[in-house]
mmCIF file of C-alpha atoms in Angstrom:
data_model
loop_
_atom_site.group_PDB
_atom_site.id
_atom_site.type_symbol
_atom_site.label_atom_id
_atom_site.label_comp_id
_atom_site.label_asym_id
_atom_site.label_seq_id
_atom_site.Cartn_x
_atom_site.Cartn_y
_atom_site.Cartn_z
ATOM 1 C CA MET A 1098 3.846 -12.946 23.300
ATOM 2 C CA THR A 1099 4.921 -15.175 26.589
ATOM 3 C CA ASN A 1100 4.574 -19.196 25.074
ATOM 4 C CA THR A 1101 5.457 -19.169 22.308
ATOM 5 C CA PRO A 1102 2.767 -19.812 19.060
ATOM 6 C CA ASP A 1103 2.908 -22.957 16.766
ATOM 7 C CA ILE A 1104 2.063 -19.465 14.094
ATOM 8 C CA THR A 1105 2.890 -15.965 13.787
ATOM 9 C CA ILE A 1106 1.230 -13.743 10.662
ATOM 10 C CA ILE A 1107 2.945 -11.107 10.053
ATOM 11 C CA GLY A 1108 -0.022 -8.279 8.308
ATOM 12 C CA GLY A 1109 -3.581 -8.197 9.526
ATOM 13 C CA GLY A 1110 -5.058 -7.422 6.435
ATOM 14 C CA ILE A 1111 -7.354 -9.844 4.997
ATOM 15 C CA ILE A 1112 -4.783 -12.076 3.677
ATOM 16 C CA GLY A 1113 -3.739 -12.709 6.704
ATOM 17 C CA LEU A 1114 -7.274 -12.501 8.352
ATOM 18 C CA LEU A 1115 -8.310 -15.856 7.155
ATOM 19 C CA THR A 1116 -5.355 -17.537 6.866
ATOM 20 C CA ALA A 1117 -4.720 -17.630 10.958
ATOM 21 C CA ARG A 1118 -8.561 -18.661 10.683
ATOM 22 C CA GLU A 1119 -8.155 -20.993 9.130
ATOM 23 C CA PHE A 1120 -4.658 -23.330 11.302
ATOM 24 C CA ILE A 1121 -6.727 -22.050 14.154
ATOM 25 C CA LYS A 1122 -10.120 -24.984 12.544
ATOM 26 C CA ALA A 1123 -6.476 -26.848 12.154
ATOM 27 C CA GLY A 1124 -6.001 -27.079 16.177
ATOM 28 C CA ALA A 1125 -3.107 -24.227 15.709
ATOM 29 C CA THR A 1126 -2.769 -21.180 18.251
ATOM 30 C CA VAL A 1127 -2.104 -18.475 16.075
ATOM 31 C CA THR A 1128 -1.008 -14.232 16.438
ATOM 32 C CA ILE A 1129 -1.128 -11.777 14.008
ATOM 33 C CA ILE A 1130 1.262 -9.217 14.087
ATOM 34 C CA GLU A 1131 0.818 -5.780 11.798
ATOM 35 C CA LYS A 1132 2.807 -2.405 11.428
ATOM 36 C CA ASN A 1133 -0.218 -0.330 11.659
ATOM 37 C CA GLU A 1134 -4.804 -1.383 12.352
ATOM 38 C CA LEU A 1135 -5.765 -4.335 11.373
ATOM 39 C CA GLY A 1136 -7.100 -4.431 7.280
ATOM 40 C CA GLN A 1137 -7.363 -1.146 7.501
ATOM 41 C CA GLU A 1138 -5.424 -0.898 4.033
ATOM 42 C CA SER A 1139 -6.034 -2.913 0.781
ATOM 43 C CA SER A 1140 -8.277 -5.007 2.562
ATOM 44 C CA TRP A 1141 -10.113 -1.572 4.367
ATOM 45 C CA ALA A 1142 -10.586 0.320 1.135
ATOM 46 C CA GLY A 1143 -11.010 -2.632 -1.967
ATOM 47 C CA GLY A 1144 -15.349 -2.721 -3.308
ATOM 48 C CA GLY A 1145 -15.863 -6.323 -2.400
ATOM 49 C CA ILE A 1146 -16.048 -8.666 -6.230
ATOM 50 C CA LEU A 1147 -16.227 -12.128 -5.789
ATOM 51 C CA LEU A 1148 -15.628 -12.413 -8.860
ATOM 52 C CA PRO A 1149 -12.117 -11.128 -10.538
ATOM 53 C CA LEU A 1150 -13.276 -8.018 -13.736
ATOM 54 C CA TYR A 1151 -13.103 -9.267 -16.953
ATOM 55 C CA PRO A 1152 -11.972 -13.595 -15.408
ATOM 56 C CA TRP A 1153 -11.869 -14.746 -18.847
ATOM 57 C CA ARG A 1154 -8.463 -12.144 -19.509
ATOM 58 C CA GLN A 1155 -6.913 -13.100 -16.518
ATOM 59 C CA SER A 1156 -4.886 -15.937 -15.609
ATOM 60 C CA ASP A 1157 -5.844 -19.825 -14.794
ATOM 61 C CA ALA A 1158 -4.056 -19.518 -11.815
ATOM 62 C CA ILE A 1159 -6.477 -16.693 -10.260
ATOM 63 C CA THR A 1160 -9.136 -18.392 -11.294
ATOM 64 C CA ARG A 1161 -8.814 -21.868 -9.813
ATOM 65 C CA LEU A 1162 -8.614 -19.796 -6.663
ATOM 66 C CA VAL A 1163 -11.448 -17.504 -7.186
ATOM 67 C CA LEU A 1164 -13.470 -21.174 -8.115
ATOM 68 C CA GLN A 1165 -11.792 -22.338 -5.066
ATOM 69 C CA SER A 1166 -13.142 -19.690 -2.950
ATOM 70 C CA LEU A 1167 -17.075 -19.204 -3.993
ATOM 71 C CA LYS A 1168 -17.367 -22.307 -2.690
ATOM 72 C CA LEU A 1169 -16.623 -21.043 0.963
ATOM 73 C CA TYR A 1170 -17.745 -17.908 1.007
ATOM 74 C CA PRO A 1171 -21.811 -19.118 1.940
ATOM 75 C CA ALA A 1172 -21.222 -21.170 5.153
ATOM 76 C CA LEU A 1173 -17.889 -18.435 5.954
ATOM 77 C CA ALA A 1174 -20.154 -15.333 6.768
ATOM 78 C CA SER A 1175 -22.738 -17.701 7.414
ATOM 79 C CA GLN A 1176 -20.550 -18.447 10.485
ATOM 80 C CA LEU A 1177 -18.967 -14.969 10.740
ATOM 81 C CA THR A 1178 -22.495 -14.168 11.299
ATOM 82 C CA ASP A 1179 -24.099 -15.994 13.623
ATOM 83 C CA GLU A 1180 -21.125 -16.920 15.662
ATOM 84 C CA THR A 1181 -19.800 -13.491 16.134
ATOM 85 C CA LEU A 1182 -23.131 -10.987 15.068
ATOM 86 C CA ILE A 1183 -21.427 -8.998 12.796
ATOM 87 C CA ASP A 1184 -22.539 -9.242 9.143
ATOM 88 C CA PRO A 1185 -20.138 -9.451 6.068
ATOM 89 C CA GLU A 1186 -22.893 -8.819 4.299
ATOM 90 C CA TRP A 1187 -21.593 -11.159 1.548
ATOM 91 C CA ASN A 1188 -24.470 -10.754 -0.958
ATOM 92 C CA PRO A 1189 -25.588 -12.630 -4.663
ATOM 93 C CA CYS A 1190 -26.434 -9.539 -5.475
ATOM 94 C CA GLY A 1191 -25.545 -10.865 -9.725
ATOM 95 C CA LEU A 1192 -22.888 -8.771 -12.274
ATOM 96 C CA LEU A 1193 -24.241 -6.527 -14.573
ATOM 97 C CA ILE A 1194 -21.539 -6.992 -16.915
ATOM 98 C CA VAL A 1195 -22.284 -3.766 -19.427
ATOM 99 C CA LYS A 1196 -19.966 -3.853 -22.393
ATOM 100 C CA ASN A 1197 -18.710 -7.759 -24.064
ATOM 101 C CA PRO A 1198 -16.969 -7.679 -26.944
ATOM 102 C CA ASP A 1199 -15.735 -10.663 -26.322
ATOM 103 C CA LEU A 1200 -18.746 -12.318 -25.803
ATOM 104 C CA THR A 1201 -17.097 -15.536 -27.388
ATOM 105 C CA ALA A 1202 -13.883 -15.943 -24.777
ATOM 106 C CA ALA A 1203 -16.586 -14.855 -21.935
ATOM 107 C CA VAL A 1204 -19.663 -16.980 -22.074
ATOM 108 C CA ASN A 1205 -16.650 -20.225 -23.399
ATOM 109 C CA TRP A 1206 -15.382 -19.293 -19.697
ATOM 110 C CA CYS A 1207 -18.239 -19.186 -17.609
ATOM 111 C CA ASP A 1208 -19.923 -22.348 -19.484
ATOM 112 C CA ALA A 1209 -16.162 -24.262 -18.488
ATOM 113 C CA ASN A 1210 -16.528 -23.335 -14.969
ATOM 114 C CA ALA A 1211 -20.320 -23.441 -13.940
ATOM 115 C CA ILE A 1212 -20.608 -19.418 -13.727
ATOM 116 C CA SER A 1213 -24.439 -18.787 -14.647
ATOM 117 C CA TYR A 1214 -25.274 -16.250 -17.130
ATOM 118 C CA ARG A 1215 -27.704 -15.253 -19.482
ATOM 119 C CA PRO A 1216 -27.974 -12.351 -21.872
ATOM 120 C CA ALA A 1217 -28.849 -9.208 -20.273
ATOM 121 C CA GLY A 1218 -32.270 -7.819 -21.599
ATOM 122 C CA ALA A 1219 -33.478 -3.557 -21.748
ATOM 123 C CA ASP A 1220 -34.829 -4.232 -18.158
ATOM 124 C CA PHE A 1221 -31.439 -3.793 -16.984
ATOM 125 C CA PHE A 1222 -30.594 -0.612 -18.245
ATOM 126 C CA ASN A 1223 -34.395 1.528 -17.259
ATOM 127 C CA MET A 1224 -31.459 3.604 -15.463
ATOM 128 C CA LEU A 1225 -28.607 3.607 -17.088
ATOM 129 C CA ASN A 1226 -26.803 5.911 -18.863
ATOM 130 C CA THR A 1227 -24.918 3.713 -21.402
ATOM 131 C CA VAL A 1228 -24.591 1.947 -24.395
ATOM 132 C CA PRO A 1229 -24.126 -1.647 -24.256
ATOM 133 C CA ASP A 1230 -22.297 -3.567 -26.092
ATOM 134 C CA GLN A 1231 -23.692 -7.437 -26.171
ATOM 135 C CA PRO A 1232 -24.179 -6.857 -22.197
ATOM 136 C CA LEU A 1233 -23.387 -10.016 -19.862
ATOM 137 C CA TRP A 1234 -26.491 -10.674 -16.346
ATOM 138 C CA LEU A 1235 -24.225 -12.742 -13.542
ATOM 139 C CA PRO A 1236 -27.530 -13.134 -11.469
ATOM 140 C CA GLU A 1237 -24.807 -15.046 -8.506
ATOM 141 C CA ILE A 1238 -22.324 -12.626 -8.898
ATOM 142 C CA ALA A 1239 -21.514 -11.864 -4.229
ATOM 143 C CA GLN A 1240 -20.720 -9.258 -2.816
ATOM 144 C CA ALA A 1241 -18.604 -8.833 0.486
ATOM 145 C CA ARG A 1242 -18.513 -5.738 2.477
ATOM 146 C CA ASN A 1243 -15.091 -5.370 3.024
ATOM 147 C CA PRO A 1244 -14.914 -3.208 6.508
ATOM 148 C CA ARG A 1245 -17.938 -5.458 8.141
ATOM 149 C CA LEU A 1246 -15.888 -8.526 6.895
ATOM 150 C CA VAL A 1247 -12.646 -7.394 8.351
ATOM 151 C CA LYS A 1248 -14.677 -5.954 11.521
ATOM 152 C CA SER A 1249 -16.369 -10.028 11.726
ATOM 153 C CA LEU A 1250 -13.295 -11.512 11.857
ATOM 154 C CA LYS A 1251 -11.263 -9.598 13.587
ATOM 155 C CA GLN A 1252 -14.155 -10.504 15.899
ATOM 156 C CA ASP A 1253 -14.187 -14.029 14.942
ATOM 157 C CA LEU A 1254 -11.052 -14.189 15.164
ATOM 158 C CA LEU A 1255 -10.731 -13.106 19.272
ATOM 159 C CA ASN A 1256 -13.423 -14.920 19.732
ATOM 160 C CA LYS A 1257 -11.460 -17.956 19.453
ATOM 161 C CA GLY A 1258 -7.926 -16.565 21.350
ATOM 162 C CA THR A 1259 -6.333 -15.207 18.537
ATOM 163 C CA THR A 1260 -3.296 -13.233 20.014
ATOM 164 C CA LEU A 1261 -3.661 -9.454 18.106
ATOM 165 C CA LEU A 1262 -0.238 -7.186 18.289
ATOM 166 C CA GLU A 1263 -1.187 -4.445 16.015
ATOM 167 C CA HIS A 1264 1.143 -0.600 15.832
ATOM 168 C CA CYS A 1265 3.666 -3.509 16.220
ATOM 169 C CA GLU A 1266 6.434 -3.501 13.115
ATOM 170 C CA LEU A 1267 8.627 -6.403 12.386
ATOM 171 C CA THR A 1268 12.154 -5.309 11.980
ATOM 172 C CA ALA A 1269 14.780 -7.658 12.141
ATOM 173 C CA ILE A 1270 14.770 -12.069 12.561
ATOM 174 C CA ASN A 1271 17.064 -13.740 14.282
ATOM 175 C CA LEU A 1272 17.745 -16.833 11.481
ATOM 176 C CA THR A 1273 20.017 -19.452 12.368
ATOM 177 C CA LYS A 1274 21.142 -22.586 9.924
ATOM 178 C CA ASN A 1275 17.958 -22.355 8.030
ATOM 179 C CA ARG A 1276 15.215 -21.917 10.374
ATOM 180 C CA ILE A 1277 13.739 -18.445 12.275
ATOM 181 C CA THR A 1278 14.442 -18.098 15.768
ATOM 182 C CA SER A 1279 12.852 -15.205 16.665
ATOM 183 C CA ILE A 1280 12.075 -11.938 15.238
ATOM 184 C CA GLN A 1281 12.834 -8.379 16.891
ATOM 185 C CA THR A 1282 9.793 -5.676 16.653
ATOM 186 C CA SER A 1283 8.533 -1.747 18.147
ATOM 187 C CA SER A 1284 7.763 -3.251 20.004
ATOM 188 C CA GLY A 1285 10.575 -5.742 22.098
ATOM 189 C CA GLN A 1286 11.513 -9.257 20.301
ATOM 190 C CA PHE A 1287 9.504 -12.108 20.116
ATOM 191 C CA ALA A 1288 10.175 -16.463 20.020
ATOM 192 C CA VAL A 1289 8.661 -18.455 16.540
ATOM 193 C CA ASN A 1290 7.837 -21.523 15.556
ATOM 194 C CA GLN A 1291 6.415 -20.745 12.162
ATOM 195 C CA LEU A 1292 6.897 -17.544 10.216
ATOM 196 C CA ILE A 1293 3.586 -16.153 7.408
ATOM 197 C CA ILE A 1294 4.461 -12.937 5.358
ATOM 198 C CA THR A 1295 1.387 -11.471 4.831
ATOM 199 C CA ALA A 1296 1.968 -8.170 3.849
ATOM 200 C CA GLY A 1297 -0.287 -7.139 1.038
ATOM 201 C CA ALA A 1298 1.864 -4.419 -1.064
ATOM 202 C CA TRP A 1299 4.360 -4.284 2.120
ATOM 203 C CA THR A 1300 5.371 -7.793 1.341
ATOM 204 C CA GLY A 1301 8.569 -6.764 -1.214
ATOM 205 C CA GLN A 1302 9.727 -4.051 0.346
ATOM 206 C CA LEU A 1303 9.291 -6.533 3.765
ATOM 207 C CA PHE A 1304 11.655 -9.375 2.509
ATOM 208 C CA ARG A 1305 14.387 -7.114 0.826
ATOM 209 C CA GLN A 1306 14.658 -5.663 4.267
ATOM 210 C CA LEU A 1307 14.940 -8.962 5.779
ATOM 211 C CA PHE A 1308 16.832 -11.137 3.715
ATOM 212 C CA PRO A 1309 19.328 -8.518 1.849
ATOM 213 C CA ALA A 1310 21.488 -11.053 1.582
ATOM 214 C CA ALA A 1311 18.658 -12.508 -1.255
ATOM 215 C CA ILE A 1312 18.021 -9.363 -3.589
ATOM 216 C CA ASP A 1313 17.537 -11.628 -6.450
ATOM 217 C CA ASP A 1314 14.277 -14.193 -4.378
ATOM 218 C CA VAL A 1315 12.380 -10.932 -3.397
ATOM 219 C CA PRO A 1316 8.942 -11.667 -4.050
ATOM 220 C CA LYS A 1317 8.191 -8.790 -6.735
ATOM 221 C CA ILE A 1318 4.959 -7.246 -5.180
ATOM 222 C CA ALA A 1319 5.036 -3.631 -5.844
ATOM 223 C CA PRO A 1320 1.950 -1.424 -4.579
ATOM 224 C CA VAL A 1321 -0.894 -0.053 -7.040
ATOM 225 C CA LYS A 1322 -3.054 2.449 -5.107
ATOM 226 C CA GLY A 1323 -6.957 2.617 -6.023
ATOM 227 C CA GLN A 1324 -9.347 5.564 -5.241
ATOM 228 C CA MET A 1325 -12.588 4.732 -4.608
ATOM 229 C CA LEU A 1326 -16.306 6.777 -4.018
ATOM 230 C CA LEU A 1327 -19.210 6.198 -1.750
ATOM 231 C CA PHE A 1328 -22.367 8.251 -2.632
ATOM 232 C CA ASP A 1329 -25.432 7.646 -0.364
ATOM 233 C CA ALA A 1330 -28.077 6.880 -1.795
ATOM 234 C CA GLN A 1331 -31.486 5.364 -0.513
ATOM 235 C CA PRO A 1332 -31.469 1.859 -1.000
ATOM 236 C CA GLU A 1333 -32.438 0.101 -3.467
ATOM 237 C CA THR A 1334 -31.406 2.573 -5.916
ATOM 238 C CA LEU A 1335 -29.309 -0.059 -7.606
ATOM 239 C CA SER A 1336 -29.927 -3.076 -6.645
ATOM 240 C CA TYR A 1337 -27.407 -4.991 -8.250
ATOM 241 C CA MET A 1338 -23.454 -4.751 -9.275
ATOM 242 C CA VAL A 1339 -22.987 -2.855 -12.392
ATOM 243 C CA LEU A 1340 -19.497 -2.840 -14.729
ATOM 244 C CA ASP A 1341 -19.209 -0.553 -17.784
ATOM 245 C CA GLY A 1342 -16.105 -1.021 -18.658
ATOM 246 C CA ASP A 1343 -12.888 -0.225 -16.302
ATOM 247 C CA GLN A 1344 -14.854 0.595 -13.781
ATOM 248 C CA TYR A 1345 -17.779 -0.078 -11.309
ATOM 249 C CA LEU A 1346 -20.586 0.780 -9.032
ATOM 250 C CA ILE A 1347 -21.541 -1.116 -6.171
ATOM 251 C CA PRO A 1348 -24.872 -0.865 -4.640
ATOM 252 C CA ARG A 1349 -24.661 -2.180 -0.106
ATOM 253 C CA ARG A 1350 -27.237 -3.496 0.657
ATOM 254 C CA ASP A 1351 -28.201 0.679 3.421
ATOM 255 C CA GLY A 1352 -28.171 1.888 -0.392
ATOM 256 C CA LYS A 1353 -25.196 3.651 0.145
ATOM 257 C CA ILE A 1354 -22.876 3.186 -4.145
ATOM 258 C CA LEU A 1355 -19.614 2.449 -4.360
ATOM 259 C CA ALA A 1356 -17.943 4.279 -7.080
ATOM 260 C CA GLY A 1357 -14.989 2.811 -8.310
ATOM 261 C CA SER A 1358 -12.145 2.133 -9.413
ATOM 262 C CA THR A 1359 -8.335 3.640 -10.336
ATOM 263 C CA VAL A 1360 -5.512 2.077 -11.125
ATOM 264 C CA GLU A 1361 -2.277 3.923 -11.091
ATOM 265 C CA GLN A 1362 1.363 3.728 -10.115
ATOM 266 C CA ASP A 1363 2.479 5.988 -7.347
ATOM 267 C CA ASP A 1364 4.752 4.507 -4.682
ATOM 268 C CA PHE A 1365 3.466 3.626 -1.005
ATOM 269 C CA ASN A 1366 1.699 7.066 -1.764
ATOM 270 C CA LYS A 1367 -1.694 6.591 -0.464
ATOM 271 C CA THR A 1368 -2.918 10.729 -1.134
ATOM 272 C CA THR A 1369 -6.564 11.207 -3.057
ATOM 273 C CA THR A 1370 -5.849 13.572 -6.240
ATOM 274 C CA THR A 1371 -8.951 16.201 -7.157
ATOM 275 C CA GLN A 1372 -8.888 14.285 -10.232
ATOM 276 C CA ALA A 1373 -9.753 11.071 -9.316
ATOM 277 C CA ARG A 1374 -12.517 12.247 -7.807
ATOM 278 C CA ASP A 1375 -13.939 14.036 -10.303
ATOM 279 C CA ARG A 1376 -12.993 10.969 -12.975
ATOM 280 C CA LEU A 1377 -15.429 8.525 -10.878
ATOM 281 C CA ASN A 1378 -18.403 11.261 -9.889
ATOM 282 C CA ALA A 1379 -18.484 12.021 -13.439
ATOM 283 C CA PHE A 1380 -18.141 8.040 -14.736
ATOM 284 C CA ALA A 1381 -21.441 7.717 -11.968
ATOM 285 C CA LEU A 1382 -22.905 10.063 -12.244
ATOM 286 C CA ASP A 1383 -23.336 9.203 -15.544
ATOM 287 C CA LEU A 1384 -23.836 6.051 -15.623
ATOM 288 C CA LEU A 1385 -26.377 5.914 -12.951
ATOM 289 C CA PRO A 1386 -28.434 9.795 -13.194
ATOM 290 C CA SER A 1387 -30.332 9.202 -9.975
ATOM 291 C CA LEU A 1388 -26.976 10.079 -7.715
ATOM 292 C CA ASN A 1389 -26.980 12.847 -8.734
ATOM 293 C CA ASP A 1390 -28.939 13.471 -6.388
ATOM 294 C CA CYS A 1391 -27.374 11.072 -3.623
ATOM 295 C CA PRO A 1392 -24.703 12.876 -2.183
ATOM 296 C CA LEU A 1393 -20.746 12.436 -2.887
ATOM 297 C CA ILE A 1394 -19.883 11.222 1.307
ATOM 298 C CA LYS A 1395 -16.142 10.100 1.580
ATOM 299 C CA HIS A 1396 -13.086 9.561 -1.418
ATOM 300 C CA TRP A 1397 -10.144 7.709 -0.617
ATOM 301 C CA ALA A 1398 -7.514 5.647 -1.611
ATOM 302 C CA GLY A 1399 -6.152 2.336 -1.002
ATOM 303 C CA LEU A 1400 -2.299 0.012 -2.115
ATOM 304 C CA ARG A 1401 -3.250 -2.831 -3.619
ATOM 305 C CA PRO A 1402 -0.934 -6.204 -3.939
ATOM 306 C CA GLY A 1403 0.397 -5.718 -7.132
ATOM 307 C CA THR A 1404 2.039 -8.240 -9.179
ATOM 308 C CA GLU A 1405 2.576 -8.551 -13.217
ATOM 309 C CA HIS A 1406 0.303 -10.739 -13.211
ATOM 310 C CA GLY A 1407 -2.161 -10.665 -10.411
ATOM 311 C CA ILE A 1408 -1.573 -13.847 -9.703
ATOM 312 C CA PRO A 1409 -0.791 -14.184 -5.580
ATOM 313 C CA TYR A 1410 2.784 -16.122 -4.090
ATOM 314 C CA ILE A 1411 1.123 -18.876 -2.037
ATOM 315 C CA ASP A 1412 4.944 -20.559 -0.630
ATOM 316 C CA LYS A 1413 7.622 -22.393 1.984
ATOM 317 C CA HIS A 1414 10.426 -20.764 1.533
ATOM 318 C CA PRO A 1415 12.548 -23.425 -0.650
ATOM 319 C CA GLU A 1416 14.952 -22.259 1.902
ATOM 320 C CA ILE A 1417 14.630 -21.752 5.045
ATOM 321 C CA ASP A 1418 12.264 -24.274 6.407
ATOM 322 C CA ASN A 1419 9.686 -22.230 9.240
ATOM 323 C CA LEU A 1420 8.799 -19.032 6.907
ATOM 324 C CA CYS A 1421 6.207 -18.765 4.181
ATOM 325 C CA ILE A 1422 3.682 -16.665 2.395
ATOM 326 C CA ASN A 1423 0.457 -15.485 0.611
ATOM 327 C CA ALA A 1424 0.292 -12.479 -0.572
ATOM 328 C CA GLY A 1425 0.396 -10.907 -4.156
ATOM 329 C CA HIS A 1426 -2.990 -10.538 -5.206
ATOM 330 C CA PHE A 1427 -3.987 -7.726 -6.741
ATOM 331 C CA ARG A 1428 -7.905 -6.776 -6.928
ATOM 332 C CA ASN A 1429 -8.212 -10.485 -6.200
ATOM 333 C CA GLY A 1430 -7.403 -10.461 -2.143
ATOM 334 C CA LEU A 1431 -11.527 -10.667 -1.264
ATOM 335 C CA ALA A 1432 -12.115 -12.880 -3.999
ATOM 336 C CA MET A 1433 -9.471 -15.169 -3.808
ATOM 337 C CA GLY A 1434 -8.407 -14.854 -0.285
ATOM 338 C CA PRO A 1435 -10.887 -18.426 0.931
ATOM 339 C CA ALA A 1436 -8.865 -20.478 -0.722
ATOM 340 C CA SER A 1437 -5.097 -18.857 -0.940
ATOM 341 C CA ALA A 1438 -5.544 -19.345 3.002
ATOM 342 C CA GLN A 1439 -6.660 -22.814 2.835
ATOM 343 C CA LEU A 1440 -3.846 -23.184 0.104
ATOM 344 C CA LEU A 1441 -0.820 -22.070 2.933
ATOM 345 C CA VAL A 1442 -2.583 -24.211 5.009
ATOM 346 C CA ASP A 1443 -2.949 -26.859 3.387
ATOM 347 C CA LEU A 1444 0.847 -26.854 2.799
ATOM 348 C CA VAL A 1445 2.333 -26.393 6.012
ATOM 349 C CA LEU A 1446 -0.084 -29.490 7.229
ATOM 350 C CA GLN A 1447 1.116 -31.656 4.344
ATOM 351 C CA ARG A 1448 -3.063 -32.102 3.819
ATOM 352 C CA THR A 1449 -3.830 -32.367 -0.018
ATOM 353 C CA THR A 1450 -4.431 -29.604 -1.303
ATOM 354 C CA GLN A 1451 -7.680 -28.350 -2.905
ATOM 355 C CA VAL A 1452 -6.217 -26.297 -5.493
ATOM 356 C CA ALA A 1453 -3.071 -27.577 -8.392
ATOM 357 C CA PRO A 1454 -0.003 -25.496 -5.738
ATOM 358 C CA GLU A 1455 3.065 -24.828 -8.090
ATOM 359 C CA PRO A 1456 1.321 -21.744 -10.032
ATOM 360 C CA TYR A 1457 1.605 -19.657 -6.799
ATOM 361 C CA GLN A 1458 5.244 -20.834 -5.655
ATOM 362 C CA LEU A 1459 7.923 -18.322 -5.321
ATOM 363 C CA ASN A 1460 9.801 -19.128 -8.631
ATOM 364 C CA SER A 1461 6.760 -19.877 -10.923
ATOM 365 C CA THR A 1462 4.999 -16.209 -12.729
ATOM 366 C CA HIS A 1463 3.427 -14.293 -11.694
#
């Protein structure tokens, strides 16, 4: 880092990677600093459904980012596959929502946002063991395979000349008047022009560390643990995603099936538990009995960047001229990611935004 980049991004999860890519598209030079390895936290651990669970029960601020991201994903996935030869497995396999007691709200939301839907008939339940309640089929809802999306984005950024610094922890900033001039890290001091914080679940902790005098302005982002299972199933064991209550199954293209997930307040503890494994395993085997013949091959946990209402912070700092934040996406980092990156870059470059920015400002309700 002998030359100061235009943009320095702290945090190399999906939000940081997408934000870097958007800045590069605008002609900026970018460095990403990640304290562990790129994309190995929540971005790696999630399921990859590109729609919030029961979006009609969520804030409209989430819907706005999701709908814009849905428009961006097909081209993003195609470009990444073509340019990196790593397919992120964007797959519009459809989503079956088994229980919809609030069906009117669901239908109204789909109609208002041009989301295709129809009632799910008996054919959807031939292989499933469940009691449907006004089930809905959303045929165009897609998934992305988190680890492959991370790998393809990382390769794309390397191809485009991005500097990626892993195992490099931000420890302090040097502030002159209302501008950050340089940062201290475990790998030394670096000058900065524009600093972007995309540190996921660690963002609130990082703000408290860097700005102890401004404790009232710390983004209210806290870690929320989620545990997942992976079954080694054959292709076509399940051809679409299934949401049943607060748990789901996600089939990958190679046949493997994810079962998720838990929502746990456990600080920064990523330890998996036997209790969660047994609960998710019982759910999966009961819902899809054919999984009884499929080995359970993996059990892991990740830390989501939780906010009270799941609304992220995407904003320029009101007092520090060259500081921005793009964090706090809770369970929907992939679903909101492309539009979040686009919004942050639009704000920094003073371009017309595709999504109204007010709900994501630091002083808004999150």
